[in-house]
Structures are given as structure tokens and as C-alpha cells.
CSV table of C-alpha atoms in Angstrom, one decimal:
chain,number,residue,atom,x,y,z
A,17,MET,CA,54.7,85.9,58.0
A,18,PRO,CA,51.5,84.1,56.7
A,19,THR,CA,50.6,80.6,57.8
A,20,LEU,CA,48.6,78.5,55.4
A,21,LYS,CA,47.6,74.9,54.8
A,22,ILE,CA,48.4,73.0,51.6
A,23,ASP,CA,46.8,69.5,51.3
A,24,GLY,CA,46.4,69.5,55.0
A,25,LYS,CA,50.0,70.4,55.8
A,26,GLU,CA,50.7,73.7,57.6
A,27,ILE,CA,53.5,76.0,56.7
A,28,THR,CA,54.6,79.5,57.6
A,29,VAL,CA,56.4,81.4,54.8
A,30,GLU,CA,57.9,84.8,54.1
A,31,PRO,CA,55.5,87.4,52.8
A,32,GLY,CA,55.3,87.3,49.0
A,33,THR,CA,56.0,83.6,48.7
A,34,LEU,CA,53.9,82.0,46.0
A,35,VAL,CA,51.7,79.0,46.6
A,36,ILE,CA,53.7,76.8,44.1
A,37,GLU,CA,56.9,77.6,46.0
A,38,ALA,CA,55.4,76.9,49.4
A,39,ALA,CA,54.0,73.6,48.1
A,40,CYS,CA,57.4,72.7,46.9
A,41,ARG,CA,58.9,73.2,50.4
A,42,LEU,CA,56.3,70.8,51.7
A,43,GLY,CA,57.2,68.2,49.1
A,44,VAL,CA,54.0,68.8,47.2
A,45,SER,CA,54.7,69.0,43.5
A,46,ILE,CA,52.2,71.0,41.5
A,47,PRO,CA,52.4,70.3,37.7
A,48,HIS,CA,53.6,73.4,35.7
A,49,PHE,CA,55.1,74.3,32.4
A,50,CYS,CA,55.6,78.1,32.1
A,51,TYR,CA,56.7,78.6,35.7
A,52,HIS,CA,60.4,78.7,36.3
A,53,ARG,CA,61.8,80.0,39.6
A,54,LYS,CA,64.6,82.0,37.9
A,55,LEU,CA,62.2,83.7,35.4
A,56,SER,CA,59.4,86.2,35.7
A,57,ILE,CA,55.8,84.9,36.1
A,58,ALA,CA,54.0,84.4,32.8
A,59,GLY,CA,51.0,82.4,34.0
A,60,ASN,CA,50.0,81.4,30.5
A,61,CYS,CA,50.1,77.5,30.6
A,62,ARG,CA,47.4,77.3,33.4
A,63,MET,CA,48.7,73.8,34.3
A,64,CYS,CA,49.3,74.7,38.0
A,65,LEU,CA,45.7,75.2,38.8
A,66,VAL,CA,44.7,74.6,42.5
A,67,GLU,CA,41.6,74.9,44.5
A,68,VAL,CA,41.6,77.5,47.3
A,69,GLU,CA,38.8,77.6,49.9
A,70,LYS,CA,36.6,80.7,49.8
A,71,MET,CA,37.8,81.5,46.3
A,72,PRO,CA,35.1,80.7,43.7
A,73,LYS,CA,37.4,80.1,40.7
A,74,PRO,CA,40.4,78.0,40.0
A,75,GLN,CA,43.7,79.7,40.9
A,76,ILE,CA,47.1,79.4,39.2
A,77,SER,CA,49.5,78.6,42.0
A,78,CYS,CA,52.5,80.2,40.2
A,79,ASN,CA,51.0,83.7,40.6
A,80,LEU,CA,49.2,83.4,43.8
A,81,PRO,CA,50.9,84.8,46.9
A,82,CYS,CA,50.4,83.0,50.2
A,83,THR,CA,48.1,84.7,52.7
A,84,GLU,CA,47.2,84.2,56.3
A,85,GLY,CA,44.8,81.3,56.8
A,86,MET,CA,44.7,80.3,53.2
A,87,VAL,CA,43.6,76.6,52.6
A,88,VAL,CA,44.9,75.1,49.4
A,89,HIS,CA,43.9,71.8,47.8
A,90,THR,CA,46.1,70.5,45.0
A,91,GLN,CA,44.6,67.0,44.9
A,92,SER,CA,40.9,67.8,45.2
A,93,GLU,CA,38.5,66.5,42.5
A,94,ASN,CA,38.1,70.0,41.2
A,95,ALA,CA,41.8,70.7,41.0
A,96,LYS,CA,42.5,67.4,39.2
A,97,LYS,CA,39.6,67.9,36.8
A,98,TRP,CA,40.8,71.5,35.9
A,99,ARG,CA,44.4,70.4,35.2
A,100,LYS,CA,43.2,67.4,33.2
A,101,ASN,CA,41.1,69.7,31.0
A,102,VAL,CA,44.1,72.1,30.6
A,103,LEU,CA,46.3,69.2,29.6
A,104,GLU,CA,43.7,68.0,27.0
A,105,PHE,CA,43.6,71.4,25.5
A,106,ILE,CA,47.4,71.6,25.3
A,107,LEU,CA,47.5,68.2,23.6
A,108,VAL,CA,44.9,69.1,20.9
A,109,ASN,CA,47.5,70.0,18.3
A,110,HIS,CA,50.5,68.2,19.8
A,111,PRO,CA,51.9,65.6,17.3
A,112,ILE,CA,52.2,62.9,20.0
A,113,ASP,CA,55.5,61.7,18.4
A,114,CYS,CA,57.1,60.6,21.6
A,115,PRO,CA,58.8,57.5,20.1
A,116,VAL,CA,61.0,59.7,17.9
A,117,CYS,CA,61.2,62.8,20.2
A,118,ASP,CA,64.6,63.6,21.5
A,119,GLN,CA,63.0,64.8,24.8
A,120,ALA,CA,61.6,61.3,25.5
A,121,GLY,CA,62.5,60.2,29.0
A,122,GLU,CA,62.7,63.8,30.4
A,123,CYS,CA,59.5,65.4,28.9
A,124,LYS,CA,57.2,67.1,31.4
A,125,LEU,CA,54.3,66.9,29.0
A,126,HIS,CA,54.7,63.1,28.9
A,127,ASP,CA,55.1,62.9,32.7
A,128,TYR,CA,52.0,65.0,33.4
A,129,TYR,CA,50.0,63.1,30.9
A,130,LEU,CA,50.7,59.9,32.8
A,131,SER,CA,50.2,61.5,36.2
A,132,GLU,CA,47.3,63.9,35.5
A,133,SER,CA,45.3,62.5,32.6
A,134,VAL,CA,45.8,59.2,30.8
A,135,LYS,CA,42.9,59.2,28.4
A,136,GLY,CA,42.5,59.2,24.7
A,137,SER,CA,42.0,62.4,22.7
A,138,ARG,CA,38.4,63.5,21.9
A,139,PHE,CA,39.6,65.8,19.2
A,140,GLU,CA,38.4,64.6,15.8
A,141,GLU,CA,39.4,67.5,13.6
A,142,GLU,CA,42.6,67.8,11.6
A,143,LYS,CA,45.5,69.0,13.7
A,144,VAL,CA,47.3,72.2,12.8
A,145,HIS,CA,50.6,71.1,11.3
A,146,LYS,CA,53.7,73.2,11.5
A,147,LEU,CA,57.5,73.0,10.7
A,148,LYS,CA,59.2,70.0,12.3
A,149,LYS,CA,62.7,71.3,11.8
A,150,TYR,CA,63.5,75.0,12.1
A,151,GLU,CA,67.1,76.2,12.8
A,152,LEU,CA,66.5,78.6,15.5
A,153,GLY,CA,70.3,79.2,16.0
A,154,PRO,CA,73.6,77.5,15.6
A,155,GLU,CA,73.1,75.4,18.6
A,156,VAL,CA,69.3,75.0,18.9
A,157,MET,CA,66.7,73.3,16.7
A,158,LEU,CA,63.0,74.0,16.9
A,159,ASP,CA,60.1,71.6,16.3
A,160,ASP,CA,57.1,74.0,16.0
A,161,GLU,CA,54.5,71.3,16.4
A,162,ARG,CA,55.8,70.3,19.9
A,163,CYS,CA,55.9,73.9,21.2
A,164,ILE,CA,53.3,74.6,24.0
A,165,MET,CA,53.9,78.4,24.0
A,166,CYS,CA,55.1,78.4,27.6
A,167,SER,CA,57.5,81.3,26.7
A,168,ARG,CA,60.3,80.2,29.0
A,169,CYS,CA,62.8,80.5,26.2
A,170,ILE,CA,61.6,84.0,25.4
A,171,ARG,CA,61.8,85.1,29.0
A,172,PHE,CA,65.3,83.5,29.3
A,173,CYS,CA,66.5,85.6,26.4
A,174,ASN,CA,64.9,88.8,27.8
A,175,GLU,CA,65.9,88.4,31.4
A,176,ILE,CA,69.0,86.2,31.7
A,177,SER,CA,71.0,86.4,28.5
A,178,LYS,CA,69.4,89.8,27.9
A,179,THR,CA,69.7,89.3,24.1
A,180,ASN,CA,66.0,89.6,23.3
A,181,GLU,CA,66.1,87.4,20.1
A,182,LEU,CA,62.8,85.5,20.5
A,183,GLY,CA,59.1,86.2,20.3
A,184,PHE,CA,55.7,84.7,19.2
A,185,ILE,CA,54.1,85.4,15.9
A,186,GLN,CA,50.6,84.7,14.5
A,187,ARG,CA,47.5,84.0,16.6
A,188,GLY,CA,45.6,81.2,18.2
A,189,ASN,CA,46.5,77.7,17.0
A,190,HIS,CA,48.9,79.2,14.5
A,191,VAL,CA,51.2,80.8,17.0
A,192,GLU,CA,54.9,80.1,16.3
A,193,LEU,CA,58.1,80.8,18.1
A,194,ARG,CA,60.5,82.8,16.0
A,195,PRO,CA,63.6,85.0,16.3
A,196,PHE,CA,63.1,88.6,15.3
A,197,PRO,CA,63.7,89.4,11.6
A,198,GLY,CA,67.3,89.2,10.6
A,199,ARG,CA,68.3,87.5,13.9
A,200,LYS,CA,69.1,84.0,15.2
A,201,LEU,CA,69.1,82.5,18.7
A,202,ASP,CA,72.8,83.1,18.8
A,203,ASN,CA,74.0,84.1,22.2
A,204,ALA,CA,76.6,82.6,24.5
A,205,TYR,CA,74.0,80.9,26.6
A,206,SER,CA,71.5,79.7,24.0
A,207,VAL,CA,71.4,76.0,24.9
A,208,ASN,CA,70.0,76.9,28.3
A,209,THR,CA,66.7,77.4,26.4
A,210,VAL,CA,66.9,73.7,25.6
A,211,ASP,CA,67.4,72.8,29.3
A,212,ILE,CA,64.3,74.8,30.4
A,213,CYS,CA,62.0,73.8,27.5
A,214,PRO,CA,59.6,71.4,29.3
A,215,VAL,CA,58.8,69.5,26.1
A,216,GLY,CA,60.7,68.4,23.0
A,217,ALA,CA,60.3,71.7,21.0
A,218,LEU,CA,63.9,72.9,21.5
A,219,THR,CA,66.7,70.5,21.1
A,220,SER,CA,70.4,70.8,21.2
A,221,ARG,CA,71.9,70.4,17.7
A,222,ASP,CA,75.0,68.8,19.3
A,223,PHE,CA,73.2,66.2,21.4
A,224,ARG,CA,69.9,65.5,19.5
A,225,PHE,CA,69.5,61.9,18.2
A,226,LYS,CA,72.9,60.7,19.5
A,227,GLN,CA,71.8,59.0,22.7
A,228,ARG,CA,68.6,58.0,24.5
A,229,VAL,CA,68.6,59.8,27.9
A,230,TRP,CA,67.7,56.7,29.8
A,231,PHE,CA,71.0,55.1,28.8
A,232,LEU,CA,73.0,58.0,30.3
A,233,GLN,CA,74.8,57.8,33.6
A,234,SER,CA,75.5,61.1,35.4
A,235,ALA,CA,78.2,62.3,37.7
A,236,ASP,CA,78.5,65.6,39.5
A,237,SER,CA,81.5,67.5,38.1
A,238,ILE,CA,82.9,70.9,37.3
A,239,CYS,CA,83.2,72.6,33.9
A,240,THR,CA,86.8,73.2,32.9
A,241,GLY,CA,86.0,75.7,30.1
A,242,CYS,CA,87.1,78.7,32.2
A,243,SER,CA,87.9,79.8,35.8
A,244,THR,CA,84.3,80.2,36.8
A,245,GLY,CA,83.9,76.6,37.8
A,246,CYS,CA,80.3,76.1,36.8
A,247,ASN,CA,78.8,73.0,38.4
A,248,ILE,CA,77.7,70.4,35.9
A,249,LYS,CA,76.2,66.9,35.5
A,250,LEU,CA,78.6,65.0,33.3
A,251,GLN,CA,76.5,62.5,31.3
A,252,HIS,CA,78.0,59.5,29.6
A,253,ASN,CA,77.4,56.0,28.4
A,254,LYS,CA,79.9,53.2,27.6
A,255,GLY,CA,82.9,55.4,28.2
A,256,ILE,CA,81.7,58.2,25.9
A,257,VAL,CA,80.6,61.6,27.3
A,258,TYR,CA,77.6,62.9,25.5
A,259,ARG,CA,76.7,66.2,27.2
A,260,TYR,CA,77.1,68.5,30.2
A,261,LEU,CA,74.0,69.8,32.0
A,262,PRO,CA,74.1,72.7,34.4
A,263,ARG,CA,74.0,71.6,38.1
A,264,GLN,CA,72.5,74.0,40.7
A,265,ASN,CA,75.0,76.0,42.7
A,266,GLU,CA,73.5,79.4,43.7
A,267,ALA,CA,77.0,80.7,44.7
A,268,VAL,CA,78.6,80.0,41.3
A,269,ASN,CA,76.4,79.4,38.2
A,270,GLN,CA,72.9,79.3,39.7
A,271,VAL,CA,71.3,76.9,37.2
A,272,TRP,CA,72.9,78.1,34.0
A,273,LEU,CA,75.9,77.1,31.8
A,274,CYS,CA,77.5,78.8,28.8
A,275,ASP,CA,77.5,77.1,25.4
A,276,LYS,CA,81.3,77.0,25.0
A,277,GLY,CA,81.7,75.4,28.4
A,278,ARG,CA,78.8,73.0,27.7
A,279,LEU,CA,80.6,71.8,24.5
A,280,SER,CA,84.0,71.5,26.1
A,281,TYR,CA,83.3,67.8,26.9
A,282,LYS,CA,84.6,66.8,23.5
A,283,GLU,CA,88.1,67.0,24.8
A,284,ILE,CA,87.5,63.9,26.9
A,285,ASN,CA,86.4,61.8,23.9
A,286,ASP,CA,89.4,62.9,21.8
A,287,GLU,CA,91.0,60.1,19.8
A,288,ASN,CA,94.5,61.4,20.7
A,289,ARG,CA,94.3,60.5,24.3
A,290,LEU,CA,97.6,59.1,25.7
A,291,LEU,CA,96.9,55.5,26.8
A,292,LEU,CA,100.3,54.0,27.4
A,293,PRO,CA,103.7,55.2,28.7
A,294,GLU,CA,106.1,56.1,25.8
A,295,LYS,CA,109.8,56.7,25.7
A,296,LYS,CA,111.5,58.6,22.9
A,297,SER,CA,114.4,56.6,21.5
A,298,GLU,CA,116.4,57.9,18.6
A,299,GLY,CA,113.6,60.2,17.6
A,300,THR,CA,110.8,57.7,17.6
A,301,TRP,CA,108.3,56.8,20.4
A,302,GLN,CA,108.6,53.4,22.0
A,303,ILE,CA,105.7,52.0,24.0
A,304,MET,CA,106.7,51.0,27.5
A,305,GLY,CA,105.1,48.9,30.3
A,306,PRO,CA,104.3,50.6,33.6
A,307,GLU,CA,106.9,48.7,35.7
A,308,GLY,CA,109.7,49.3,33.1
A,309,THR,CA,108.7,52.9,33.0
A,310,LEU,CA,108.9,53.3,36.8
A,311,LEU,CA,112.2,51.5,37.0
A,312,GLU,CA,114.0,53.4,34.2
A,313,LEU,CA,112.6,56.8,35.4
A,314,SER,CA,113.6,56.2,39.0
A,315,GLN,CA,117.1,55.4,38.0
A,316,VAL,CA,117.6,58.5,35.8
A,317,LEU,CA,115.9,60.7,38.3
A,318,LYS,CA,118.1,59.5,41.2
A,319,GLU,CA,121.1,60.3,38.9
A,320,LYS,CA,120.1,63.7,37.6
A,321,ALA,CA,117.3,65.4,39.6
A,322,ALA,CA,119.4,66.4,42.6
A,323,ASP,CA,121.5,68.8,40.5
A,324,SER,CA,118.7,71.0,39.1
A,325,LEU,CA,115.0,70.4,38.7
A,326,LEU,CA,112.2,72.4,37.1
A,327,ALA,CA,108.7,71.4,37.9
A,328,ILE,CA,105.9,72.9,35.7
A,329,ALA,CA,102.3,72.4,36.7
A,330,SER,CA,99.3,73.2,34.5
A,331,ALA,CA,96.4,75.3,35.7
A,332,GLN,CA,94.3,72.5,34.1
A,333,SER,CA,95.3,70.0,36.7
A,334,SER,CA,93.5,69.3,40.0
A,335,ASN,CA,94.6,70.6,43.4
A,336,GLU,CA,95.4,67.0,44.5
A,337,ASN,CA,97.6,66.3,41.5
A,338,ILE,CA,99.4,69.6,41.8
A,339,PHE,CA,100.0,69.1,45.5
A,340,ALA,CA,101.4,65.6,45.0
A,341,PHE,CA,103.5,67.0,42.1
A,342,LYS,CA,105.0,69.6,44.4
A,343,LYS,CA,105.8,67.1,47.1
A,344,PHE,CA,107.5,64.8,44.6
A,345,ALA,CA,109.6,67.6,43.1
A,346,ARG,CA,110.7,68.9,46.4
A,347,ALA,CA,111.5,65.4,47.6
A,348,LEU,CA,113.8,64.9,44.6
A,349,ASN,CA,115.4,68.4,45.0
A,350,ALA,CA,114.6,70.7,47.8
A,351,LYS,CA,115.5,73.7,45.6
A,352,ALA,CA,113.3,72.7,42.6
A,353,VAL,CA,111.9,75.6,40.8
A,354,LEU,CA,108.1,75.5,40.7
A,355,ALA,CA,106.5,77.1,37.6
A,356,SER,CA,103.0,77.1,36.2
A,357,SER,CA,101.6,77.2,32.7
A,358,ARG,CA,98.1,78.2,31.7
A,359,ARG,CA,96.0,77.4,28.6
A,360,GLU,CA,95.7,80.5,26.5
A,361,VAL,CA,93.4,81.2,23.6
A,362,LYS,CA,93.4,84.0,21.1
A,363,ASP,CA,91.0,86.9,21.9
A,364,PRO,CA,89.4,85.1,24.9
A,365,ASP,CA,85.7,86.0,25.5
A,366,SER,CA,84.4,87.1,28.8
A,367,ASP,CA,81.3,88.8,30.3
A,368,ASP,CA,79.9,89.9,33.6
A,369,PHE,CA,77.8,86.8,34.1
A,370,LEU,CA,79.6,83.4,33.9
A,371,ILE,CA,82.3,83.6,31.2
A,372,LYS,CA,85.9,84.4,32.3
A,373,ALA,CA,88.8,85.3,30.0
A,374,ASP,CA,91.0,82.8,32.0
A,375,LYS,CA,90.2,79.5,30.3
A,376,ASN,CA,91.7,77.4,33.1
A,377,PRO,CA,89.7,75.8,35.9
A,378,ASN,CA,92.5,75.9,38.5
A,379,SER,CA,94.6,79.0,38.1
A,380,PHE,CA,93.9,80.0,41.7
A,381,GLY,CA,94.9,76.5,43.0
A,382,VAL,CA,98.1,76.2,41.1
A,383,GLU,CA,99.3,79.6,42.3
A,384,LYS,CA,98.2,79.0,45.9
A,385,LEU,CA,100.2,75.8,45.9
A,386,GLY,CA,103.4,77.7,45.0
A,387,PHE,CA,103.7,77.3,41.3
A,388,LYS,CA,104.5,80.8,39.9
A,389,LYS,CA,103.2,82.0,36.6
A,390,LYS,CA,106.3,84.1,35.9
A,391,ALA,CA,108.9,81.8,37.3
A,392,SER,CA,111.9,81.7,35.1
A,393,PHE,CA,112.8,78.5,33.4
A,394,SER,CA,116.3,78.1,34.9
A,395,LYS,CA,119.0,76.0,33.3
A,396,ALA,CA,117.6,72.8,34.7
A,397,LYS,CA,118.8,69.4,33.5
A,398,VAL,CA,115.6,67.7,34.5
A,399,VAL,CA,112.1,69.1,33.8
A,400,LEU,CA,108.9,67.6,35.1
A,401,VAL,CA,105.7,68.7,33.4
A,402,LEU,CA,102.2,68.1,34.9
A,403,GLY,CA,99.6,68.6,32.2
A,404,GLU,CA,99.7,70.9,29.2
A,405,MET,CA,101.7,74.0,28.4
A,406,ASN,CA,100.8,77.0,26.3
A,407,GLU,CA,102.8,77.8,23.1
A,408,ALA,CA,105.0,80.5,24.8
A,409,ASP,CA,106.1,78.1,27.6
A,410,GLN,CA,106.7,75.3,25.1
A,411,LYS,CA,109.1,77.6,23.3
A,412,LYS,CA,110.9,78.4,26.5
A,413,LEU,CA,111.1,74.6,27.3
A,414,THR,CA,112.5,73.9,23.8
A,415,ASP,CA,115.2,76.6,24.2
A,416,LEU,CA,116.1,75.1,27.6
A,417,ASN,CA,117.4,72.0,25.9
A,418,ALA,CA,117.1,69.9,29.1
A,419,GLU,CA,118.7,66.5,29.4
A,420,LEU,CA,115.5,64.9,30.6
A,421,ILE,CA,111.9,66.0,30.2
A,422,ILE,CA,109.1,63.9,31.6
A,423,VAL,CA,105.5,65.0,30.8
A,424,PHE,CA,102.5,63.6,32.7
A,425,SER,CA,99.9,64.1,30.0
A,426,SER,CA,96.3,63.2,29.2
A,427,HIS,CA,96.7,63.7,25.4
A,428,LYS,CA,99.3,63.3,22.7
A,429,ASN,CA,99.8,66.9,21.9
A,430,SER,CA,102.5,69.4,21.0
A,431,CYS,CA,103.6,69.6,24.7
A,432,SER,CA,104.0,65.9,25.2
A,433,GLU,CA,106.0,65.7,21.9
A,434,LEU,CA,108.7,67.8,23.6
A,435,ALA,CA,109.2,65.1,26.2
A,436,HIS,CA,111.7,62.2,26.5
A,437,TRP,CA,109.1,60.3,28.4
A,438,LYS,CA,105.3,60.8,28.3
A,439,ILE,CA,103.2,59.3,31.1
A,440,PRO,CA,99.4,58.8,30.6
A,441,VAL,CA,97.3,60.4,33.2
A,442,THR,CA,93.6,60.7,33.7
A,443,LEU,CA,91.4,63.8,33.2
A,444,PHE,CA,89.0,65.2,35.7
A,445,ALA,CA,86.3,63.0,34.2
A,446,GLU,CA,88.2,59.9,35.2
A,447,GLU,CA,89.3,60.7,38.7
A,448,GLU,CA,88.1,62.4,42.0
A,449,GLY,CA,89.5,65.8,42.9
A,450,SER,CA,88.9,69.5,43.2
A,451,PHE,CA,89.6,72.8,41.5
A,452,CYS,CA,89.7,76.3,42.9
A,453,ASN,CA,87.7,78.7,40.8
A,454,PHE,CA,88.7,82.4,40.2
A,455,GLU,CA,87.5,83.5,43.6
A,456,GLY,CA,89.3,80.7,45.4
A,457,ARG,CA,86.2,78.5,45.9
A,458,VAL,CA,87.3,74.8,46.2
A,459,GLN,CA,84.8,72.6,44.5
A,460,LYS,CA,84.9,68.8,44.2
A,461,PHE,CA,84.4,66.7,41.0
A,462,ASN,CA,83.7,63.0,40.9
A,463,ALA,CA,85.0,60.3,38.7
A,464,ALA,CA,82.6,59.4,35.9
A,465,LEU,CA,84.5,57.2,33.5
A,466,LYS,CA,86.8,54.3,33.9
A,467,ALA,CA,90.4,55.0,33.0
A,468,LYS,CA,91.6,53.5,29.7
A,469,GLY,CA,94.9,51.8,29.0
A,470,GLN,CA,97.5,52.6,31.6
A,471,MET,CA,96.1,56.0,32.4
A,472,LYS,CA,96.2,56.8,36.1
A,473,PRO,CA,95.7,59.9,38.2
A,474,ALA,CA,99.0,61.8,38.3
A,475,TRP,CA,99.2,61.5,42.0
A,476,VAL,CA,99.2,57.7,41.7
A,477,TRP,CA,102.0,57.7,39.2
A,478,LEU,CA,104.0,60.1,41.4
A,479,LYS,CA,103.5,57.9,44.5
A,480,ASP,CA,104.6,54.8,42.6
A,481,LEU,CA,107.6,56.6,41.2
A,482,ALA,CA,108.5,58.0,44.6
A,483,LYS,CA,108.6,54.5,46.0
A,484,LYS,CA,111.0,53.4,43.3
A,485,VAL,CA,113.2,56.4,43.9
A,486,GLY,CA,113.2,55.6,47.6
A,487,VAL,CA,111.1,58.6,48.7
A,488,GLU,CA,108.2,58.0,51.0
A,489,MET,CA,105.0,59.9,50.1
A,490,LYS,CA,102.4,59.2,52.8
A,491,PHE,CA,99.1,59.5,51.1
A,492,SER,CA,96.6,56.9,49.7
A,493,SER,CA,93.8,58.9,48.4
A,494,ALA,CA,93.1,62.2,46.6
A,495,GLU,CA,91.2,63.5,49.7
A,496,GLU,CA,94.3,63.0,51.9
A,497,LEU,CA,96.2,65.3,49.5
A,498,LEU,CA,93.5,68.0,49.7
A,499,LYS,CA,93.5,67.7,53.4
A,500,GLU,CA,97.3,68.2,53.6
A,501,GLY,CA,97.4,70.9,51.0
A,502,PHE,CA,94.3,72.9,51.9
A,503,LYS,CA,93.3,71.7,55.4
A,504,LEU,CA,89.9,70.6,54.0
A,505,ASP,CA,88.0,67.3,53.7
A,506,TYR,CA,85.7,66.7,50.8
A,507,LYS,CA,82.7,67.0,53.2
A,508,ASP,CA,83.9,70.4,54.2
A,509,LEU,CA,83.2,71.6,50.6
A,510,GLY,CA,79.4,71.1,50.9
A,511,VAL,CA,77.2,71.7,47.9
A,512,GLU,CA,78.5,75.2,47.1
A,513,GLY,CA,82.2,74.6,47.7
A,514,LYS,CA,84.5,76.4,50.2
A,515,VAL,CA,86.3,79.7,49.6
A,516,VAL,CA,89.9,79.5,50.8
């Protein structure tokens, strides 16, 4: 294993480790554009130049393996001068339109200009002008003038999505990024090219010009688009979610995210969110206060639930809410039937990378906690529903003609319309909890938004209702529920989650 020095710091690394990677481990950040640790080495931007003793020429650290006794300088006068010259060259034809660029606030070109250069342009000729708005695909827009030809997007399509749509055309200053004739950048992972674009050349058609990034707050969360459980950063401002970005988890999604999952945030912003408890009275919905709701429900549950009870939990709900739901149902009726319902879509897509046909984030968890997919809807008088139900299960519930149906729902939808009572509950974006992905990996998500109206986590409603019914439920946090249901604390989950 070679031992080398970088900026005076000694490090021993595995054979084949690149200088830029070794420097990163030492906390030394070497500027770069084309290098990406998940892609092949292109070495075409030249921004990562360093000085190496006994080597007569500048070296690109992204393609330089560490060797025994190597001495690397990233901050020598020569190294700084070389990178400054490269940056000046890259900026020759750049439009410098930072005030209107959607990448402002997270642009590597801007960052490196401030850290490596900060000087006016010496270029006095007319810049080469190109298209400012080219529809590269249904989700991605290209600004040709901002492209620095790093080729990250091309390599992503060749090596990760394996769809091979993109390439460079023309020569010299006139080089342009284009899809091959007759094709578009139209694959299931296309917006990842926006994530890895180091400048503002590629922008998301969904996100562009909707929010300045420095206004966004971010919370670590889990994508609910399918059962893979990709790790995300949920970014929001003033109660509105604007985008998901992939969050690194090498055991699940590495650093990628599919387009459908990325756009599934819109469900959180829906205008049909259920904000207040409602009771159906003579065919119309009557808004209720929380105390009145708890009092009336407790009375009717004490009267009817002991005879027969069906509890249906959605695979969209968290482990914590499902476990509290189970405890509550069994406290009301020890013989309560536990059934589950899953979101279903017509012709669900799937692949051998990240996308699963199961479009529920917690199918594994709801099953593990005892809610059976094929449980029969017995002739129950009382039905409790946690979350949503698919069309087939809604039909079965309608045919059941139960005396009392209570739905704990985040939205006003066809499922909640079947209820006699609908109780507003929070979504994963508004509460703390966990999901089990398809392989049984328990992963935590954090609250990002404040709950609106009378929305509360389902487990809080259930605890309050249990108290009114006269049943003691001893938990005061979501973590206590996970600990009781799965024998895990949140700290046990770590950064990659825990397979159970």
C-alpha cells in the first residue's frame, strides 16, 4: 500500500487510489468539474491540476494513481497558477449570467472563480453565442452557452442509465451537447444529469425558476415512490416542497434517484389535503373540533368495537403509525382482523437498478407487523382504516356495509369518502418515522414541514383516542413505537439503515 504526502499530510492508501481521492480523505478539496467518483475518468476539464515533486509537468489529480513516496502540492504557487489559467480559459465564452442562472447558489464554476481566480476577463473578442434554451428531453433543459463540456451527463447516460442518448457535435469553441438524431434525453433517470452538471447548463424543467436555492431548507427523508426506499433530501420553503435530491446511501441508491420518484413530492403539496376532522351526517360532511371528535368516537367505539373489528393499514404508512394502529385495534378487540392495502398502478414500471413494481414504501413493514395482504374483510361492524386503499379493497369495503368506518387519512380522496369519520393525519414529510424497504431495511425519515390545520401523526390521534376510550397506550414518541415494534432505536439505523 503506497504512502504519500499531500500538502504535507501523510496518508497510506490502497493501490490504485487516485490522488484526488486520497486528498479528499485528508480533507483537502481539489477543484474539479469532469471528475465524478461514480463515473469513468475523462480528464478533460484540467481543473484538478496539482504539482508533484520530480514530475516536470502539471498533473491532473483525477487520473493520477498514488505511488510510494509521492509528494503532492495542491496549494503551491504553480498549482494555483495552472488552475487559474484553466479557469480563465473555461470562462472565455461563458455568458457570466449568474444573476438569472438557475444554478446560482450551487454552481461549482462560480465557487471556483471565487476560490481560485477572482479577476476580470482579458478576453476582448466577441464571445461565441449559442442556444440559451434547448429542450434536451421531457425533464431536462439545456443552456448551450453555459456548458463547459465536462461530459459528465454523457458518461452518466453511457455508464449508469445505459441509454446512450447524448454526445458532443462540432469542434473547438463551437462544440455542443446534443442527443443523437431522432432521440431525446428521455430515460427513467434523466434528471440525475442535472444533479451532476457542475454548472447551470442542465436544469430541471420541473424546478427551474421556481425557487432560489438559498431559500430552501432541507431534511433527510425517504422517497415513497416505490419499495426501494431511495434516500433523499426533501427541500422546501414556507410549507411548500420544491424538489427531492438524491442522498447518498451506498446500500440502497448510491447517489441516484429515478425521475418518477423525484417528482412524487407533488402529493405533499396537493390542495386536497385533509386538514380538519369531518363527520358524515345525512350524506354531507360536517367539520368537527378535535375534542368533540375524540369524545364521539370514543363513545361509539366502546359501544360497537368489541363485537367485531376490522383494521386495515396502508403500506404507505410508517412503521410507527402501523404499530400504534395495531396496538389500538387489539386493545379495542383482541380478535380484530388485521388487513393491509397497497397502492396499485396500472402497468407498474420496474428495472434491475432502482425502480420496483411495488409502489409502496412500506409493504415489508406492514406485513411484518401482522397486517395480511390477503386477509378477508370479515363481516365487521366497525372498520378502522389507516391511510389509503386501492380500488379493489375500496370495493370490498363498500360491499361490507359496515356500521362505522373511521379513516385516518392525509388526503380527501375516494377512500376517505367511504368513511363515516375522516381524521386528518400527517404525511411522512410532516412527521418523524421509518419505512422498511423491499429487502427489510428499516430507514428513518425526518419531519420537514409543520403540520397544517388539525393534522397530527396517526399515532398521536390513536393515543389520544385510546385515552378517551379508557385504554392505556404507553408511548410518547415515534421512536418508542419503533423500539417496541422492531427492537430498534433510531441510532441503531445508522446512515444506511438496518435490515431486519
